[in-house]
Each structure stands twice: as C-alpha cells, then as structure tokens.
Coordinates of C-alpha atoms and ligand atoms in Angstrom, one line a residue:
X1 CA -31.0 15.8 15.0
X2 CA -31.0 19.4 15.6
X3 CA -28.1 20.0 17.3
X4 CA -26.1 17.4 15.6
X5 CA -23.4 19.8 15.6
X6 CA -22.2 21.9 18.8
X7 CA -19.5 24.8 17.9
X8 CA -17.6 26.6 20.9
X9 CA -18.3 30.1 21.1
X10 CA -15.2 31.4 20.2
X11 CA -14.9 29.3 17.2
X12 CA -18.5 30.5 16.2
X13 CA -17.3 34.2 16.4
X14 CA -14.5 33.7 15.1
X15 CA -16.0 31.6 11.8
X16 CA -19.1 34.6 11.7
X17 CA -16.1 37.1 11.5
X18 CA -14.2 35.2 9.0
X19 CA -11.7 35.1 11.2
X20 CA -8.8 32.3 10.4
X21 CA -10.0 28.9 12.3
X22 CA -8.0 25.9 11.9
X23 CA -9.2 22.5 12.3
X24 CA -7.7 19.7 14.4
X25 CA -8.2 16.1 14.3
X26 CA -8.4 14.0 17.3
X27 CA -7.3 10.4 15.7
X28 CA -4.3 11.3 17.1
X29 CA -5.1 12.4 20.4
X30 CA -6.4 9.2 21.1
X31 CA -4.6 6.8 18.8
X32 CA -1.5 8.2 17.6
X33 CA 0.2 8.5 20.8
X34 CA 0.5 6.6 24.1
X35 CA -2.0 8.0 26.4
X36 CA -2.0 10.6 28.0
X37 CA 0.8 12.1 25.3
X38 CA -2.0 12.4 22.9
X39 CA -3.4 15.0 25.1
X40 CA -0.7 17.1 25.4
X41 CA 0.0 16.9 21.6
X42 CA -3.3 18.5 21.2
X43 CA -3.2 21.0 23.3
X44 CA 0.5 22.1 21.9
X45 CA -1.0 22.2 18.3
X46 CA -4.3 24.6 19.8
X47 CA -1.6 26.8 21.0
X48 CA 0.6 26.8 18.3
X49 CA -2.5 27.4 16.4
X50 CA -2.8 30.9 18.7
X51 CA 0.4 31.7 18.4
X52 CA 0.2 31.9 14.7
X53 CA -2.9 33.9 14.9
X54 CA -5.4 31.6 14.4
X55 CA -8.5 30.0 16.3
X56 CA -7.8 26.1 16.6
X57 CA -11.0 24.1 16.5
X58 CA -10.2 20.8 17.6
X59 CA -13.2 17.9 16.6
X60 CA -14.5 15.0 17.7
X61 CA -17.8 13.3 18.7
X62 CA -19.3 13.1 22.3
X63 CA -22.3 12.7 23.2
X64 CA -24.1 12.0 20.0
X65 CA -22.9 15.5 18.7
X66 CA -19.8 16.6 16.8
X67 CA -17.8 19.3 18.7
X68 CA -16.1 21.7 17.1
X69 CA -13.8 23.4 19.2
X70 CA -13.3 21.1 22.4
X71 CA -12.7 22.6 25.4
X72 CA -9.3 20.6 27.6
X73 CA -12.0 19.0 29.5
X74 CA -12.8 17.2 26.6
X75 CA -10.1 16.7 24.9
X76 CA -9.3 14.4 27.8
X77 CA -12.2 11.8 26.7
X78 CA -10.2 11.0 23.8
X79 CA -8.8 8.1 25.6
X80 CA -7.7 4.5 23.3
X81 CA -11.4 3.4 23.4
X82 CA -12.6 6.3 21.4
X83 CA -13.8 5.2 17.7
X84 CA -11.3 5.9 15.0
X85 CA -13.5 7.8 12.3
X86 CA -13.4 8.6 9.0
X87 CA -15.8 10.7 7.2
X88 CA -18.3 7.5 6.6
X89 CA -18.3 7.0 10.3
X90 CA -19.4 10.7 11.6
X91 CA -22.9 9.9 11.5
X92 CA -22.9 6.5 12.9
X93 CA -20.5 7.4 15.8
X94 CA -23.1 10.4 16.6
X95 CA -26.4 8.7 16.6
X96 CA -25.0 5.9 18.5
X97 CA -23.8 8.2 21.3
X98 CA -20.0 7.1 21.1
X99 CA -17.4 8.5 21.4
X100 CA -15.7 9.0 18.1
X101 CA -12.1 10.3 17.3
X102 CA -11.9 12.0 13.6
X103 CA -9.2 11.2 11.8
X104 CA -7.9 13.6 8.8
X105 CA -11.2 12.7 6.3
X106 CA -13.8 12.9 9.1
X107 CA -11.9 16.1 10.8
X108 CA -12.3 17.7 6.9
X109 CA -16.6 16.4 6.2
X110 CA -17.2 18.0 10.2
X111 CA -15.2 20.9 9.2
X112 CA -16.7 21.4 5.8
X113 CA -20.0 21.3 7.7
X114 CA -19.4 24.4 9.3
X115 CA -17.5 26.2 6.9
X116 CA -13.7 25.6 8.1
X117 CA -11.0 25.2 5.1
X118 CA -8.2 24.3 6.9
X119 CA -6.4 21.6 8.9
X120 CA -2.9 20.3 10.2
X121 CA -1.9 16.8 11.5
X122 CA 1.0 14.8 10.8
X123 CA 0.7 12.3 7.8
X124 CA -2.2 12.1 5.7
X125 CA -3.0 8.6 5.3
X126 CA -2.9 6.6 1.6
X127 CA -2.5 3.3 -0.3
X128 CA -1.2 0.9 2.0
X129 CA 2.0 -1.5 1.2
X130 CA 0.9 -4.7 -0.4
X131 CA -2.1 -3.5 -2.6
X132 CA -3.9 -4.6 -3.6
X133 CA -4.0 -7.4 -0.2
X134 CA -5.4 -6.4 0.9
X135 CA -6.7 -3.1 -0.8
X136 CA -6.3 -0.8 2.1
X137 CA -6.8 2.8 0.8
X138 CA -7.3 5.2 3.6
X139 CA -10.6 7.0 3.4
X140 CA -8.4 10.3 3.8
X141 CA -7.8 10.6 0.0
X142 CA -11.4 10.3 -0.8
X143 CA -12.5 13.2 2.0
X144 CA -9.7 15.1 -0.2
X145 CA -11.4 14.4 -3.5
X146 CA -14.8 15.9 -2.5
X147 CA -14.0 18.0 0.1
X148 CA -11.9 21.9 -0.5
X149 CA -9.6 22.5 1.9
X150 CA -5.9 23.0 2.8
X151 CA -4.3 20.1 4.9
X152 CA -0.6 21.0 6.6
X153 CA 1.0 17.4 6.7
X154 CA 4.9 16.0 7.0
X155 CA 3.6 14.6 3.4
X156 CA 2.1 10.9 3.4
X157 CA 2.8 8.7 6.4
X158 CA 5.6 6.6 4.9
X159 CA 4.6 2.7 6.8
X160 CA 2.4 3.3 3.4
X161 CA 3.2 3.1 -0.2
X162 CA 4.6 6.5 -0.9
X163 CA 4.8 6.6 -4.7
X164 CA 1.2 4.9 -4.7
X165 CA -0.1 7.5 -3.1
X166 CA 1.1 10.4 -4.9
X167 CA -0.4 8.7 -8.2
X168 CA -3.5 8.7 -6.6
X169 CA -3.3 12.1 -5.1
X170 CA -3.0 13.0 -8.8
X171 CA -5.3 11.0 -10.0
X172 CA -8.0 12.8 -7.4
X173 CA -6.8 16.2 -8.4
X174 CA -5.3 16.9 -5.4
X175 CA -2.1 19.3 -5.6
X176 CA 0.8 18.4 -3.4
X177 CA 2.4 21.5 -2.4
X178 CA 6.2 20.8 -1.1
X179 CA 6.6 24.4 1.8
X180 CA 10.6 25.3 0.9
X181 CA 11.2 21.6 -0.2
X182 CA 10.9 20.2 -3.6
X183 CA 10.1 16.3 -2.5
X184 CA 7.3 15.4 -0.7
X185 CA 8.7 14.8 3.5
X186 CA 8.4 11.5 4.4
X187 CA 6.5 11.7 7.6
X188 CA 10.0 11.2 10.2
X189 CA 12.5 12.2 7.2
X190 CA 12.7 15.6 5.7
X191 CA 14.3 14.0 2.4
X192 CA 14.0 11.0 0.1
X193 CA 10.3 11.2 -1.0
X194 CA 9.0 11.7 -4.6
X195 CA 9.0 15.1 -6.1
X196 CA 5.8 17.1 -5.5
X197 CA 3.7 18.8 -7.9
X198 CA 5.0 22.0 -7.3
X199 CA 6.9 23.7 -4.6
X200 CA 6.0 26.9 -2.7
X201 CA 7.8 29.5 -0.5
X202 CA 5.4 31.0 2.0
X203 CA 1.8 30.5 3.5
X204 CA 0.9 33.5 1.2
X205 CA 1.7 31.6 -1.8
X206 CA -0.3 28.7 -0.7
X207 CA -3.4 30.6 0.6
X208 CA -3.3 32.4 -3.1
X209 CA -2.8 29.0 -4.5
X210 CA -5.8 27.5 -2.6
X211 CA -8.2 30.4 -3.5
X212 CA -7.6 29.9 -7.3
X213 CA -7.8 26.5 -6.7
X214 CA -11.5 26.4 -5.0
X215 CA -12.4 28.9 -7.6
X216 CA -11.6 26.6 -10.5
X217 CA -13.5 23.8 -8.5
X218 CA -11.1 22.2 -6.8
X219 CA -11.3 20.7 -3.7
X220 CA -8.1 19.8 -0.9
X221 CA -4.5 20.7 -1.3
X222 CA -2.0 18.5 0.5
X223 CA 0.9 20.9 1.7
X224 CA 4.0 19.3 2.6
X225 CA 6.6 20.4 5.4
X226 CA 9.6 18.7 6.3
X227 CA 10.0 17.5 10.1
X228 CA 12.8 19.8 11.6
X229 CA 14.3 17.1 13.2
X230 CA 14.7 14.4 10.6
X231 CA 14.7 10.6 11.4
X232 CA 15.6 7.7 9.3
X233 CA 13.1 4.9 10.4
X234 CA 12.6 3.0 6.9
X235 CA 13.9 -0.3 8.1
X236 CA 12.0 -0.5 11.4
X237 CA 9.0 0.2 9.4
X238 CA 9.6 -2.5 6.8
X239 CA 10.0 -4.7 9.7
X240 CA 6.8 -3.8 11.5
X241 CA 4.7 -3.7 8.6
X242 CA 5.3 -6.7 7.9
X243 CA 5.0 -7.8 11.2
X244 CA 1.7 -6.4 11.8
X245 CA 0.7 -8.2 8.1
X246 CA 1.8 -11.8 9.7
X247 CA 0.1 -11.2 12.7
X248 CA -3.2 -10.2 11.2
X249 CA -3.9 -7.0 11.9
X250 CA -5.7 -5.3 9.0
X251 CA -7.6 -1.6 8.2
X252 CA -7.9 0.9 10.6
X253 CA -5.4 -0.6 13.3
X254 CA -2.5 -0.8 11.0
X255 CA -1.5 2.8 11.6
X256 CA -2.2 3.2 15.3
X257 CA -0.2 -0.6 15.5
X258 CA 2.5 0.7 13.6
X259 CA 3.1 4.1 14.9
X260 CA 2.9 2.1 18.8
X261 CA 5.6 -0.2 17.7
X262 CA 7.9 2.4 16.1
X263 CA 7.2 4.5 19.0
X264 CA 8.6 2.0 21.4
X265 CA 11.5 0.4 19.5
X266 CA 13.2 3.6 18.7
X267 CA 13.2 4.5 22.5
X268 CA 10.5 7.6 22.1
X269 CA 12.5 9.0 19.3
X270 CA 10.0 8.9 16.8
X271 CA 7.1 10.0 19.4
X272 CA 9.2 13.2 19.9
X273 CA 9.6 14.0 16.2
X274 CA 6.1 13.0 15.6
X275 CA 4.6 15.5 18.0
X276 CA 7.2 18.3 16.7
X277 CA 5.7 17.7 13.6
X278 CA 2.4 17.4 14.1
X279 CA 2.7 20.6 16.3
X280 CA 4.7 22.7 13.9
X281 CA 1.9 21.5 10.8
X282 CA -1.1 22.7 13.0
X283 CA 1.0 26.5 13.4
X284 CA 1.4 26.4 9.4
X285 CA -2.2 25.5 8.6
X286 CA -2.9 28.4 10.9
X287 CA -0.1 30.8 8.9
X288 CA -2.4 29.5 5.8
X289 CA -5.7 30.0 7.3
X290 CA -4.3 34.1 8.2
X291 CA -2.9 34.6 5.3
X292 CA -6.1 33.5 3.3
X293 CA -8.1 35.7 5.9
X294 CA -5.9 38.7 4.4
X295 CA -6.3 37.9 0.6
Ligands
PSU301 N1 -0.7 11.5 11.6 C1 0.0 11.2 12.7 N2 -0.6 10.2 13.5 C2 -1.8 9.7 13.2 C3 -2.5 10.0 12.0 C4 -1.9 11.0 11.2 O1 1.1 11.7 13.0 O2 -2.3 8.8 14.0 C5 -3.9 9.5 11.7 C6 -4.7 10.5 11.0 O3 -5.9 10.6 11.8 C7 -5.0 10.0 9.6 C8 -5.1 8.5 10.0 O4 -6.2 10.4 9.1 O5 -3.9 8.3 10.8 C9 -5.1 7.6 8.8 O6 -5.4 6.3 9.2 P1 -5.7 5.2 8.1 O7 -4.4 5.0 7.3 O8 -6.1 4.0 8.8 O9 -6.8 5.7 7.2
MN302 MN1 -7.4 1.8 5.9

C-alpha cells in the first residue's frame, strides 16, 4: 500500500510551500446533481478556488488510490455509480479498486492525510428527521469531531433536523461560525435557522479563529454563508422526506434521493441555487485557506 495516496503536482508544491490548498469533495459531483451537472459544479468550485487565490484539490478514489487533486479527466469518472464514502469507507473503496466519491467526512480523513485544513461544499450533513428511526446521523459530524479543519457550508442541509444538529455540533465541540449572518443558513434559505455560536465578519477573522482553535486542540469549525439567492423549499422537503421514509429508502440514499426530487419538482430552481452555493463556499474556504497562509 505504498502509494495509497497519489497527490497532483501542483497540489504537492503548493502544500510543501504552504501555500493555501482547499479541499473539494466529490459526493457531489457524482450524487448531488444530475449527471453531467455534477461535473461542471466541480470544475466552477476549482476555479473559484483560483480565483480566490488558492490551489483546489479536488478528492476521490480511483484506482485503488485516493487522488488528491483530480485532473478534468478524472473528474469525469465520477459518474452515479461511484461509491458514496464517508471517512469509514476510504480504505475499503481503495483496496477494492472502486471507485469511490468522498463526501464531506471522507473529503476531511484524505485531506487530513496530507496535511490540507480546509474544505467547501454545500451542506454538511447531520441528524436526520425522525431520530431516532431510524438513527441516521451522518458520519460528517464525527469526521468533524476528530478531524481539525475549516468547512465553508450554506450551514446544515435542512431535509435534516436542523436544531438536532446544532446540539450535536455542540456537543462535539464544533464551533458554528455564521460569515456576516447571525443564524445558521439553511442550505436554500439565507434566513430562518437557529442562531450560531458566534458570528464573524471576514475570512481573516475566521482563519485567526481557526488557528486558536487547533492550538487549544480543537478540531473542525463549521462556517456558515448564506445562499445569495435565497429559496423557500421547507414544504417540498417535508413532503419528500417523508416520501422517501414511506417508500423505504434509508442511510446514504436519503440525501442524493432528496436533493433529485427537489431538484426536479421545483423546475431546476433549487439545482441552480445549490451549485451558486456550493461554488461561492469553495471561493470562501479558499479566502480562509489565504488568509490563514498570511497569519
Ligand atoms: N452538499 C450538497 N450536496 C450534497 C452534499 C452536500 O449541496 O450532495 C453531500 C456531502 O457529500 C455530504 C453528504 O457530506 O451529502 C452527507 O450525506 P449523508 O447525510 O448521507 O451523510
Ligand atoms: Mn446517514
């Protein structure tokens, strides 16, 4: 197992130069959007990742290695089929030569491996509605527990239990940062969510934030930013989350079900501010990642 992990050249520079590198998932790429749009999202958050002034290292698992840094080439295996994998799943996906698509907590243990301390994407994942049946907790809260790093996010995806979630984010020791907004964003909708442990006014602030944080111990920060385009969807995601409930699908489909459905009934709307977001959260992480650099 050698080469278990395979890092682009520019990311490998850029890392031994301690240059700012910010990780991105590819859960998304492959699940959270109709394919091909999944592609493109990716590609749009590596080059809002540049234009911040950052080096975006995109992850996943081909081959039986994790890449860090895919080139577009790649990024175009990352097709429906791909695994969906969390951080229990890296090795697994690897040894058995699949190909496997990291969601936020297996995007943070590859990064971790190689020394990268931030991230964007668009909703971290949490406690599920209807906990505790089943007692669906998204492995993305425990990759936050152990692992230190800063996550850009529109705040929680909120087809889950929202105020759950926070509990348990404090419960882990996670601070949720709100960028310019005092409640946590709801994913779609800028407003409405709980208020978050504190609030912050730049990417300085956080990156200062984050570096007392890790030197107290502390591991993942959750920063919140509020979609520019806001969208209320709260009652077609009642109705589909209970819909996928009654028809049985459970754990790591809910999201990708949920997110399809949404995606279709509200005529692409919510696939439009999705990728906004998830675009604009990859050029903040990337804000952080620089401003950290300059500390
Ligand atoms: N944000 C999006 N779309 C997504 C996800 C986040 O806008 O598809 C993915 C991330 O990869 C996140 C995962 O880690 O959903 C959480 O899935 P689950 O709730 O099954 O753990
Ligand atoms: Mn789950």
């Amino acid at each position: 197992m050698e080469h278990l992990i395979r890092m682009s050249e520019e990311v490998a520079a850029a890392l031994a130069e301690e240059r700012p590198v910010v990780a991105l998932e590819t859960t998304l790429v492959a699940h959270g959007f109709p394919a091909p749009t999944g592609i493109e999202v990716g590609l749009a958050s590596e080059a809002a990742v540049r234009a911040a002034g950052g080096v975006p290292a995109t992850i996943g698992i081909l081959d039986g290695r994790i890449v860090v840094g895919l080139t577009a080439g790649e990024l175009e295996r990352f097709t429906p089929d791909a695994r969906k994998l969390g951080s229990r799943d890296l090795a697994v996906c690897a040894v058995q030569g699949a190909v496997g698509a990291t969601t936020v907590g297996g995007t943070l243990a590859a990064a971790a491996a190689v020394g990268i301390r931030f991230m964007g994407t668009g909703g971290l994942g949490g406690v599920h509605r209807g906990f505790p049946t089943p007692p669906d907790v998204s492995a993305d809260l425990g990759a936050c527990a152990r692992i230190a790093a800063v996550v850009a996010s529109s705040g929680v995806k909120s087809l889950l239990d929202v105020p759950a979630t926070m509990e348990l984010l404090e419960t882990l020791g996670v601070p949720v940062l709100g960028y310019r907004v005092d409640t946590l964003p709801l994913f779609y909708a800028a407003a409405g969510g709980p208020p978050v442990s504190a609030r912050v006014e730049d990417a300085g602030e956080v990156a200062r934030v984050a570096d007392a944080h890790w030197r107290l111990g502390g591991n993942a920060i959750l920063v919140g930013r509020a979609p520019d385009e806001s969208l209320d969807v709260a009652g077609p995601i009642e109705e589909i989350v209970a819909e996928a409930a009654t028809r049985g699908i459970v754990g790591q489909a809910v999201t990708p079900y949920v997110l399809s459905a949404l995606h279709e009934r509200s005529g692409g709307e919510t696939r439009r501010v999705n990728r906004d977001l998830i675009v604009a959260n990859a050029g903040l992480a990337a804000e952080i990642a620089v401003a950290f650099a300059a500390l």
